[in-house]
Amino acid sequence: MEIIGPGGLSMPKLGFGTWQMSGRECRHSVEQALALGYRHIDTAEMYGNEEAIGGALSGCGLPREEIFLASKVWHDHLEPAVLRRSCHASLRRLRTDYLDLYLIHWPAPGMNLRAALEAMMRLKDEGKIRHLGVSNFTVALMREAVEGIGAAIACNQVEYHVLLDQGAVLDFARAHGIAVSAYRPLAEGRLGEFPELVRIAAKHGASVQQIALKWLLDQEMVAAIPKAAHEAHQKANLAALSITLDDEDRRVIAALPKDQRLVDPSFSPSWDPPRARAA
């Protein structure tokens, strides 16, 4: 499994997303994924599944240091004392002494970003988190965090797939040594609506989901965290790593619509506009 390593991050490019998983199903799916070779598990306090994941991690038989574990603090828990309690509660539920990556899940309107990031930096100094990150941050918010506050941001987790441009975020992240982790990488089942993707998939003897996933994983400094509750889907996502896309495939994918944002709650920031396409 290829590793993204800016600033010592050591994050496997293909991760295992757990949004909307819970209870026994979640624990079983995580145990199964770890048995297949996944080593990057993504969760959040808001998902309500950290206890199930903690059970899977404690019972899998793997050394803790072999697993890259990420969790996120919800946007109404960013006041420093509340953030600290949230982090410690996540650690207890996950049955671990530290998180490899701890992210602000969403920017909150009117938040004191400096205070939140300084609280996270103290948690890092104390060994509770190895790296701090953000999620759903625009370029302006990343610039405030990195250039204005001086926080050592290791990762920005954003919605990213073949139908949504994230060029501005990627450009800033790469220029500042920040990894980008793509959630909703399979575009929530919409990929089969595009005959261009269907043709590329047929050419490679693959599924449209595998093509979309490999397109992401081929990109510098980009990881992806697809959710896959069933073993067949977990194996299919791993198999995507062996696909070799060519320049024509990438040209066709580049021409797909890039304005299909699927996650846009009422508290979202003002998103970066899509980059202009080359003529």
CSV table of C-alpha atoms in Angstrom, one decimal:
chain,number,residue,atom,x,y,z
A,1,MET,CA,0.0,0.0,0.0
A,2,GLU,CA,1.5,3.3,-1.1
A,3,ILE,CA,2.0,5.8,1.8
A,4,ILE,CA,1.6,9.6,1.8
A,5,GLY,CA,4.4,11.0,3.9
A,6,PRO,CA,4.5,14.8,4.1
A,7,GLY,CA,5.8,15.9,7.5
A,8,GLY,CA,6.1,12.3,8.7
A,9,LEU,CA,2.4,11.6,8.2
A,10,SER,CA,2.8,8.0,6.9
A,11,MET,CA,-0.9,7.7,5.8
A,12,PRO,CA,-1.9,4.8,3.5
A,13,LYS,CA,-3.4,6.2,0.4
A,14,LEU,CA,-6.3,3.8,0.4
A,15,GLY,CA,-8.2,4.1,3.6
A,16,PHE,CA,-11.4,2.6,5.0
A,17,GLY,CA,-14.3,5.0,5.6
A,18,THR,CA,-16.9,4.2,8.3
A,19,TRP,CA,-19.6,7.0,7.9
A,20,GLN,CA,-23.1,5.5,8.5
A,21,MET,CA,-21.7,2.3,9.9
A,22,SER,CA,-22.6,1.3,13.4
A,23,GLY,CA,-22.7,-1.4,16.0
A,24,ARG,CA,-21.9,-5.0,15.1
A,25,GLU,CA,-21.9,-4.3,11.4
A,26,CYS,CA,-19.3,-1.7,11.9
A,27,ARG,CA,-17.1,-3.8,14.1
A,28,HIS,CA,-17.3,-6.8,11.7
A,29,SER,CA,-16.6,-4.6,8.6
A,30,VAL,CA,-13.5,-3.1,10.2
A,31,GLU,CA,-12.2,-6.5,11.4
A,32,GLN,CA,-12.7,-7.8,7.9
A,33,ALA,CA,-11.0,-4.8,6.3
A,34,LEU,CA,-8.0,-5.2,8.6
A,35,ALA,CA,-7.8,-8.9,7.8
A,36,LEU,CA,-7.7,-8.0,4.1
A,37,GLY,CA,-4.9,-5.6,4.5
A,38,TYR,CA,-6.4,-2.2,5.1
A,39,ARG,CA,-4.3,-0.2,7.6
A,40,HIS,CA,-6.0,3.3,7.4
A,41,ILE,CA,-9.3,3.6,9.4
A,42,ASP,CA,-11.3,6.8,9.3
A,43,THR,CA,-14.0,7.7,11.8
A,44,ALA,CA,-15.4,10.7,13.7
A,45,GLU,CA,-17.1,11.4,17.0
A,46,MET,CA,-20.3,12.4,15.0
A,47,TYR,CA,-20.4,9.0,13.4
A,48,GLY,CA,-21.3,7.3,16.7
A,49,ASN,CA,-19.2,4.3,15.9
A,50,GLU,CA,-15.9,4.8,17.7
A,51,GLU,CA,-16.8,2.2,20.3
A,52,ALA,CA,-17.4,-0.4,17.6
A,53,ILE,CA,-14.2,0.5,15.9
A,54,GLY,CA,-12.3,0.4,19.2
A,55,GLY,CA,-13.6,-3.1,19.7
A,56,ALA,CA,-12.4,-4.1,16.2
A,57,LEU,CA,-8.9,-2.6,16.8
A,58,SER,CA,-8.5,-4.2,20.2
A,59,GLY,CA,-9.5,-7.6,18.9
A,60,CYS,CA,-7.7,-7.7,15.6
A,61,GLY,CA,-4.3,-8.9,16.9
A,62,LEU,CA,-2.4,-6.2,15.0
A,63,PRO,CA,0.1,-3.9,16.8
A,64,ARG,CA,-1.4,-0.5,17.2
A,65,GLU,CA,1.6,1.1,15.4
A,66,GLU,CA,0.6,-0.8,12.2
A,67,ILE,CA,-2.7,1.0,12.0
A,68,PHE,CA,-3.3,4.6,10.9
A,69,LEU,CA,-6.3,5.8,12.9
A,70,ALA,CA,-8.1,9.1,12.1
A,71,SER,CA,-11.0,10.7,13.9
A,72,LYS,CA,-12.6,14.1,13.9
A,73,VAL,CA,-14.1,16.6,16.3
A,74,TRP,CA,-17.5,18.0,15.5
A,75,HIS,CA,-17.9,21.7,14.7
A,76,ASP,CA,-19.7,22.7,17.9
A,77,HIS,CA,-16.9,21.2,20.0
A,78,LEU,CA,-14.2,23.6,19.0
A,79,GLU,CA,-13.9,25.7,22.2
A,80,PRO,CA,-10.6,24.5,23.6
A,81,ALA,CA,-11.8,22.9,26.8
A,82,VAL,CA,-14.6,21.1,24.9
A,83,LEU,CA,-12.3,20.0,22.2
A,84,ARG,CA,-9.9,18.5,24.7
A,85,ARG,CA,-12.8,16.6,26.3
A,86,SER,CA,-13.9,15.4,22.9
A,87,CYS,CA,-10.5,14.1,22.0
A,88,HIS,CA,-10.1,12.2,25.3
A,89,ALA,CA,-13.6,10.7,24.9
A,90,SER,CA,-12.7,9.6,21.3
A,91,LEU,CA,-9.5,8.0,22.7
A,92,ARG,CA,-11.5,6.1,25.3
A,93,ARG,CA,-14.1,4.8,22.9
A,94,LEU,CA,-11.4,3.8,20.4
A,95,ARG,CA,-9.4,2.1,23.2
A,96,THR,CA,-6.2,3.8,22.1
A,97,ASP,CA,-3.6,6.1,23.7
A,98,TYR,CA,-3.3,8.3,20.6
A,99,LEU,CA,-4.7,9.2,17.2
A,100,ASP,CA,-2.5,9.3,14.2
A,101,LEU,CA,-4.7,12.1,12.8
A,102,TYR,CA,-7.3,14.3,14.5
A,103,LEU,CA,-9.3,16.7,12.3
A,104,ILE,CA,-11.7,19.6,12.7
A,105,HIS,CA,-14.7,18.0,11.0
A,106,TRP,CA,-16.3,21.2,9.7
A,107,PRO,CA,-15.4,24.9,10.1
A,108,ALA,CA,-18.0,26.5,12.3
A,109,PRO,CA,-19.3,30.0,11.5
A,110,GLY,CA,-17.8,32.5,13.9
A,111,MET,CA,-15.3,29.9,15.3
A,112,ASN,CA,-12.1,30.9,17.0
A,113,LEU,CA,-9.9,28.9,14.7
A,114,ARG,CA,-6.7,30.0,16.4
A,115,ALA,CA,-7.9,28.8,19.8
A,116,ALA,CA,-9.1,25.4,18.4
A,117,LEU,CA,-5.8,24.8,16.5
A,118,GLU,CA,-3.7,25.8,19.5
A,119,ALA,CA,-5.7,23.3,21.6
A,120,MET,CA,-5.0,20.6,19.1
A,121,MET,CA,-1.3,21.5,19.0
A,122,ARG,CA,-1.2,21.1,22.8
A,123,LEU,CA,-2.8,17.6,22.4
A,124,LYS,CA,0.0,16.9,19.9
A,125,ASP,CA,2.6,18.1,22.4
A,126,GLU,CA,1.1,15.7,25.0
A,127,GLY,CA,1.3,12.7,22.6
A,128,LYS,CA,-2.5,12.3,22.3
A,129,ILE,CA,-2.5,13.0,18.5
A,130,ARG,CA,0.4,12.5,16.1
A,131,HIS,CA,-0.9,14.9,13.4
A,132,LEU,CA,-3.6,17.6,13.3
A,133,GLY,CA,-5.8,18.1,10.3
A,134,VAL,CA,-8.9,19.8,9.0
A,135,SER,CA,-11.9,18.7,7.0
A,136,ASN,CA,-14.1,20.7,4.5
A,137,PHE,CA,-11.7,23.7,4.6
A,138,THR,CA,-11.5,26.0,1.7
A,139,VAL,CA,-8.3,27.6,0.5
A,140,ALA,CA,-9.0,30.8,2.5
A,141,LEU,CA,-9.5,28.7,5.7
A,142,MET,CA,-6.4,26.6,5.0
A,143,ARG,CA,-4.4,29.8,4.4
A,144,GLU,CA,-5.6,31.2,7.7
A,145,ALA,CA,-4.7,28.0,9.5
A,146,VAL,CA,-1.3,27.6,7.9
A,147,GLU,CA,0.0,31.1,7.1
A,148,GLY,CA,-2.0,33.2,9.6
A,149,ILE,CA,-1.9,30.9,12.7
A,150,GLY,CA,1.2,28.8,11.8
A,151,ALA,CA,-0.5,25.4,12.5
A,152,ALA,CA,1.2,22.3,11.2
A,153,ILE,CA,-1.7,21.0,9.2
A,154,ALA,CA,-1.0,17.6,7.8
A,155,CYS,CA,-4.2,16.8,6.0
A,156,ASN,CA,-7.4,18.4,4.6
A,157,GLN,CA,-10.2,15.9,4.2
A,158,VAL,CA,-12.7,17.0,1.5
A,159,GLU,CA,-15.4,15.7,-0.8
A,160,TYR,CA,-13.5,14.8,-4.0
A,161,HIS,CA,-14.3,12.5,-6.9
A,162,VAL,CA,-14.3,12.5,-10.7
A,163,LEU,CA,-17.4,14.7,-10.7
A,164,LEU,CA,-16.1,17.5,-8.4
A,165,ASP,CA,-13.2,19.8,-9.0
A,166,GLN,CA,-10.9,20.4,-6.1
A,167,GLY,CA,-8.0,22.0,-8.0
A,168,ALA,CA,-7.7,25.1,-5.8
A,169,VAL,CA,-7.6,23.0,-2.6
A,170,LEU,CA,-5.0,20.6,-4.2
A,171,ASP,CA,-2.8,23.4,-5.4
A,172,PHE,CA,-2.6,25.1,-2.0
A,173,ALA,CA,-2.2,21.8,-0.2
A,174,ARG,CA,0.7,20.5,-2.4
A,175,ALA,CA,2.4,23.9,-2.1
A,176,HIS,CA,2.3,23.6,1.6
A,177,GLY,CA,3.1,19.9,2.1
A,178,ILE,CA,-0.5,19.0,3.1
A,179,ALA,CA,-2.2,15.7,2.1
A,180,VAL,CA,-5.7,15.7,0.8
A,181,SER,CA,-8.0,12.8,1.8
A,182,ALA,CA,-11.0,12.3,-0.5
A,183,TYR,CA,-14.3,11.4,1.1
A,184,ARG,CA,-17.3,10.3,-1.1
A,185,PRO,CA,-14.7,9.1,-3.6
A,186,LEU,CA,-17.3,7.0,-5.5
A,187,ALA,CA,-19.8,9.8,-5.9
A,188,GLU,CA,-22.6,8.0,-4.1
A,189,GLY,CA,-23.5,5.6,-6.9
A,190,ARG,CA,-23.7,8.2,-9.7
A,191,LEU,CA,-20.7,7.0,-11.7
A,192,GLY,CA,-22.7,4.6,-13.8
A,193,GLU,CA,-24.7,7.5,-15.2
A,194,PHE,CA,-21.8,8.5,-17.4
A,195,PRO,CA,-21.2,6.3,-20.4
A,196,GLU,CA,-17.6,7.6,-20.7
A,197,LEU,CA,-16.8,6.0,-17.4
A,198,VAL,CA,-18.6,2.8,-18.4
A,199,ARG,CA,-16.5,2.5,-21.5
A,200,ILE,CA,-13.2,3.1,-19.6
A,201,ALA,CA,-14.3,0.5,-17.1
A,202,ALA,CA,-15.0,-2.1,-19.8
A,203,LYS,CA,-11.7,-1.4,-21.5
A,204,HIS,CA,-9.9,-2.3,-18.2
A,205,GLY,CA,-12.2,-5.1,-17.2
A,206,ALA,CA,-13.1,-3.2,-14.1
A,207,SER,CA,-16.0,-1.4,-12.5
A,208,VAL,CA,-16.7,2.3,-12.8
A,209,GLN,CA,-16.1,2.6,-9.0
A,210,GLN,CA,-12.6,1.0,-9.4
A,211,ILE,CA,-11.8,3.5,-12.3
A,212,ALA,CA,-12.9,6.5,-10.2
A,213,LEU,CA,-10.9,5.3,-7.2
A,214,LYS,CA,-7.7,4.7,-9.2
A,215,TRP,CA,-8.0,8.1,-10.7
A,216,LEU,CA,-7.8,9.6,-7.2
A,217,LEU,CA,-5.1,7.3,-5.9
A,218,ASP,CA,-2.9,8.1,-8.9
A,219,GLN,CA,-2.8,11.7,-7.9
A,220,GLU,CA,0.1,13.1,-5.9
A,221,MET,CA,-0.6,13.7,-2.2
A,222,VAL,CA,-4.2,12.3,-2.5
A,223,ALA,CA,-5.7,9.5,-0.3
A,224,ALA,CA,-9.2,8.2,-0.6
A,225,ILE,CA,-11.5,6.7,2.1
A,226,PRO,CA,-14.3,4.8,0.5
A,227,LYS,CA,-16.9,3.1,2.7
A,228,ALA,CA,-17.3,-0.6,2.0
A,229,ALA,CA,-19.3,-2.6,4.4
A,230,HIS,CA,-19.2,-5.9,2.5
A,231,GLU,CA,-16.2,-8.0,1.8
A,232,ALA,CA,-16.7,-8.1,-2.0
A,233,HIS,CA,-16.6,-4.2,-2.1
A,234,GLN,CA,-13.6,-4.1,0.2
A,235,LYS,CA,-11.7,-6.5,-2.1
A,236,ALA,CA,-12.8,-4.6,-5.2
A,237,ASN,CA,-11.4,-1.3,-3.8
A,238,LEU,CA,-8.1,-3.0,-3.0
A,239,ALA,CA,-8.1,-4.5,-6.6
A,240,ALA,CA,-8.4,-0.9,-8.0
A,241,LEU,CA,-4.7,-0.4,-7.0
A,242,SER,CA,-3.6,-2.7,-9.8
A,243,ILE,CA,-5.4,-0.8,-12.6
A,244,THR,CA,-3.2,1.3,-14.9
A,245,LEU,CA,-5.0,4.3,-16.4
A,246,ASP,CA,-3.6,5.8,-19.6
A,247,ASP,CA,-3.5,9.4,-20.8
A,248,GLU,CA,-6.7,8.9,-22.9
A,249,ASP,CA,-8.5,7.7,-19.8
A,250,ARG,CA,-7.4,10.7,-17.8
A,251,ARG,CA,-8.4,13.1,-20.7
A,252,VAL,CA,-11.9,11.6,-20.8
A,253,ILE,CA,-12.3,11.8,-17.0
A,254,ALA,CA,-11.1,15.4,-17.1
A,255,ALA,CA,-13.9,16.3,-19.5
A,256,LEU,CA,-16.6,15.0,-17.1
A,257,PRO,CA,-18.8,17.5,-15.2
A,258,LYS,CA,-16.8,18.8,-12.3
A,259,ASP,CA,-19.5,20.7,-10.4
A,260,GLN,CA,-21.4,17.8,-8.7
A,261,ARG,CA,-21.1,18.5,-5.0
A,262,LEU,CA,-23.0,15.9,-3.0
A,263,VAL,CA,-22.3,17.1,0.6
A,264,ASP,CA,-23.4,20.7,1.2
A,265,PRO,CA,-25.0,21.2,4.6
A,266,SER,CA,-26.4,24.6,5.7
A,267,PHE,CA,-23.3,25.3,7.8
A,268,SER,CA,-20.9,24.8,4.8
A,269,PRO,CA,-18.3,27.4,4.1
A,270,SER,CA,-18.3,29.4,0.9
A,271,TRP,CA,-16.8,26.8,-1.4
A,272,ASP,CA,-13.9,27.5,-3.8
A,273,PRO,CA,-15.1,28.0,-7.4
A,274,PRO,CA,-14.1,25.3,-9.9
A,275,ARG,CA,-10.9,26.0,-11.7
A,276,ALA,CA,-11.3,27.1,-15.4
A,277,ARG,CA,-10.6,24.3,-17.7
A,278,ALA,CA,-7.8,24.5,-20.3
A,279,ALA,CA,-9.1,25.2,-23.8
